[in-house]
Amino acid sequence: MKPIKTKDKTVLRSLGLGGYFGGGAEGMVDVKDGKIVRIRPMRYGWKYKKEEVRQWKMERNGKTIEPTWKSLPGPFSLAYKKRVYSPNRIQFPMKRVDWDPNGERNTQNRGKSKYVRISWDEATKLIADEIRRVHKKYGYNAILMQGDGHGECKTINTPHGHPGVLLEYLGGFTLQVRNPDSWEGWYWGAKHVWGQGAQGIMYPAANIVKDTIEHADMVLFWGCDPETTPWGFVGQFASRLCYYFTEIGIKQVYICPDCNYGAAIHADKWIPVLPNTDAALQLAIIYMWLTEGTYDKEYVKTHTVGMDKVADYVLGKEDDVPKTPEWASEKCGVPVWTIKALAREFAAKTTSIAHYFGGGFIRGPFSHEPARLECILLGMQGLGGPGVHQHQFTYFGLPRAEGLGGTFFWNPEIEERLALPVLSAVSAWQQQVIPKTLIQNAILSDEPVTFRGTGAQNALVHDQFEHYVFPIEEEKKGSRIHMIWADSPCRITCWNYGHETELAMQSPEIECIVVQHPWFENDCIYGDIVLPANTYMEVDDIVTNIRQGTMQPNIMITEKAIEPIGESKSDAECVREVAKQFEGMYDQMTDGKTTEDLQKAIWGYMGGEKLVSWEQLKEKSYWIYNTAPDWEDDPPGFREFYNDPEKHKLNTPTGKLEFYSEALAKAYPDDKERGPIPRWVEKSHNHDERLSSHRAKMFPLLIMSNHGRWRVHAQCDDITWTRETPTMKVTGPDGYKYEPCWMHPTEAEKRGIKTGDIVKVFNERGIVLAGAYVTERVRPGVTYVDHGARHDPIKTGEIERGGAINTITPGAITSENCVGQIGGGYLVEVQKVSGEEMDQWRRDYPEAFARKYDPAAGLRFDAWIVDGGDK
Ligand SMILES: Nc1nc2c(c(=O)[nH]1)N[C@H]1C(S)=C(S)[C@@H](COP(=O)(O)OP(=O)(O)OC[C@H]3O[C@@H](n4cnc5c(=O)[nH]c(N)nc54)[C@H](O)[C@@H]3O)O[C@H]1N2
Ligand SMILES: Nc1nc2c(c(=O)[nH]1)N[C@H]1C(S)=C(S)[C@@H](COP(=O)(O)OP(=O)(O)OC[C@H]3O[C@@H](n4cnc5c(=O)[nH]c(N)nc54)[C@H](O)[C@@H]3O)O[C@H]1N2
Ligand SMILES: [Mo]
């Protein structure tokens, strides 16, 4: 009997969704009859034998850990065909039905009115005409390019930023600078203590995994879920590492408001803390160490500055308030005896702290304070010594690969030669810039917007001392925003105060909004002209799976799996089509290079020729890097500084760990939120978000907003398989799949709420509907809704049905001189939505409830098209 043919071909993919920094979570995609039939983990041995690749191994107590010979992608990666074939895919170019560039633009109807299909020709002509008009009337800085964000791990067809390449050739544009959203606290805080690393995390971080395995007794997972967030970019190796920690006897303590997925499996102890109160807990630990004398006094003397000032504050000499465990317990909700036990255990055991990035711990109001306090905690216990590190867990710290320099994207020469958007949000700098957290202010406020520091992700620390203003002077072609071109349209569901963003998008000042996107979701519904972009499955490309958390760094030539869906084109092609409308621009954009030319060039920049021939790479379609033979010689983390702080200075003004920052004291003497030493800030003119506030009488719960286990931010909210999971969506009595809102049984009972009820989460900034999920896995005093659920407005700027919780996050930045955003740790109330209230909304906003909706995948693309698009 002939075997059944289950596939015509298999192609490789990076299934990570981190975007252009290089991929991970590799997989194999099987295609039959032009359709993706399944996605499997990658077998690294597909075309190579294990002996051909040099691998690393680590050992303690005779037990070993090494990379697996099969990739470990997360569930949404393996389910990604559902995303490719989502009913939510944009099939053709469109125009908003009541947007007329020669007549009424009806900007107030953005987010409400539907769309009509237009041809590629018409769409590109409309866009080019608008660019010319806006340039003539206001100048090129009147166009804002929103091109940052994560996304599929393509390189040539990379998501985000292609429009910037064209706009730059046409004169320039206003750059939306992406604030360091993943790292707010580290960036605005820790950088001033240990100086190192662009984003402010501990860096260098070579070999800290090995050093921790060999020397640590305990790891504190402080705002860290190794069973969830490693999935988004690199896959599940972190999980293996945690099991291994247990096997070799490393104690794992989880400090977080929820018993998160990592805690549920690996924790020896879970310490449920209230959101954004970690600073109180940390100060009490310092208090215990100071009063019991249990810290490394010699190290503090030789490696740090400012311990005396911190001690004065902690012991109450500065403000008459000793930061005792009793003081802290009231604020952070952790029992006094637990604080004491944690402080003593931390001092007695060789301890590292692990984050993936840090969660709400470093993304709340004043997040620079807990971040700086962590540097002090580690500093007081001999940071850099054996087993004492900060882990950005598995992100950095695995063994070095041979021949792997930087990534292709970090080479500044490439940008020009290949005309690719090289980290557009980071390095394609423009004269006029506006931080992403301040876009609404830039549009809605009549006053110029001023800010200290841009928040650019790889900016050096001096940027935080610069004074900026938007718009820049008229002589320098400064202008307010009158047109937006967005290829990462999820500001509403991922950034600060989304309801205000909705209103900004409806401003008559914004005469034209162009969006290009594979899926019709989130901010797309505020666009005037829509271009259909396609997915990684539909293009030829090359990808470098070399993130530091990748256990088998490799590079892949990736052949397209399927033909483009509908009339979609790649992000690069979308922009090139518009370029055709400008004399000579198409040729300038492509420079006559084919995809293979670009693949070859990128491989060349990666140092390819020295590693493997182009012919072999093409034939096998992937290459696995060897572990560097001398990887064990890399000093772990801050070891050199630990050994000799005079010879190996840190990148701070004094070269030491600056518990007290003279630079901050001088630049911002009146800053009550980020002073020269980290403090507990109860409230400020920016944020009044503590349970002690009078606002807490109305909004008595602190909200936590994590990164979705079943999504990557706004991505993958429409995957039918994962939507069946009760922690991904809660099916309401009306059949709509609501975003889960976690509550402790005691809090739910007080409010008469049961699992499955439709609830509203609200504060002064608006209402978000959700589905109640009652569980003891979250502590009392807290409610928890992930960020990133798909925006489905009932009333623009006020009521949200899809669960996009960021519509009600604070609009205010991290603190006065830090343009970071707030993700969690603010006040809300949760109430059950009565049938009456729902009926009233149905009567008041019938069009919002009439949209075509498929519970399995959510809102459909055709919900937004006049006559469902069949014309
Ligand atoms: N409440 C709260 N909010 C948060 C956070 C939090 O912890 N809590 N975390 C913050 C953090 S750390 C981050 S990184 C941000 C995430 O914010 P983003 O990085 O902006 O979010 P993503 O949804 O990953 O991706 C951006 C958009 O790109 C789209 N996209 C994907 N692939 C492609 C492509 O090939 N082409 C085009 N044109 N588009 C594509 C996606 O569908 C999505 O709309 O959210 C921040 N917001
Ligand atoms: N599946 C999945 N993977 C992802 C992403 C995704 O969206 N989905 N996003 C990617 C991106 S861009 C980033 S930046 C990283 C983010 O990675 P992280 O920053 O690690 O992710 P979070 O989910 O925000 O937070 C981690 C944990 O912090 C805890 N936490 C929340 N608030 C507090 C608090 O106030 N105090 C303390 N002590 N703990 C708190 C929660 O238990 C939460 O599980 O993940 C990446 N990977
Ligand atoms: Mo992030």
Short mmCIF file of N, CA, C and O in Angstrom, two decimals, residues 35 238 272 459 604 659 693 748 807:
data_model
loop_
_atom_site.label_atom_id
_atom_site.label_comp_id
_atom_site.label_asym_id
_atom_site.label_seq_id
_atom_site.Cartn_x
_atom_site.Cartn_y
_atom_site.Cartn_z
N LYS A 35 -1.85 24.86 1.06
CA LYS A 35 -2.36 25.30 2.37
C LYS A 35 -1.47 24.79 3.49
O LYS A 35 -0.92 23.69 3.41
N ALA A 238 13.17 28.07 29.23
CA ALA A 238 13.22 28.57 30.61
C ALA A 238 12.53 27.60 31.57
O ALA A 238 12.95 27.42 32.72
N PRO A 272 2.54 36.59 47.99
CA PRO A 272 1.63 37.47 47.24
C PRO A 272 1.73 38.91 47.74
O PRO A 272 1.40 39.20 48.87
N ALA A 459 19.15 54.80 23.76
CA ALA A 459 19.75 56.09 24.08
C ALA A 459 20.64 55.95 25.30
O ALA A 459 20.35 55.19 26.21
N GLY A 604 25.93 37.75 4.71
CA GLY A 604 27.29 38.28 4.71
C GLY A 604 27.55 39.13 5.95
O GLY A 604 28.54 38.97 6.64
N PHE A 659 24.19 54.17 44.85
CA PHE A 659 22.94 54.11 45.63
C PHE A 659 22.35 55.53 45.70
O PHE A 659 21.15 55.71 45.80
N SER A 693 -5.36 56.13 49.24
CA SER A 693 -5.91 57.34 48.63
C SER A 693 -7.42 57.45 48.87
O SER A 693 -8.12 56.43 48.98
N ALA A 748 -14.86 38.70 45.13
CA ALA A 748 -15.98 38.41 44.24
C ALA A 748 -17.27 38.33 45.05
O ALA A 748 -18.30 38.90 44.67
N THR A 807 -7.36 50.86 27.70
CA THR A 807 -8.18 52.05 27.47
C THR A 807 -8.33 52.86 28.76
O THR A 807 -8.58 54.05 28.69
#
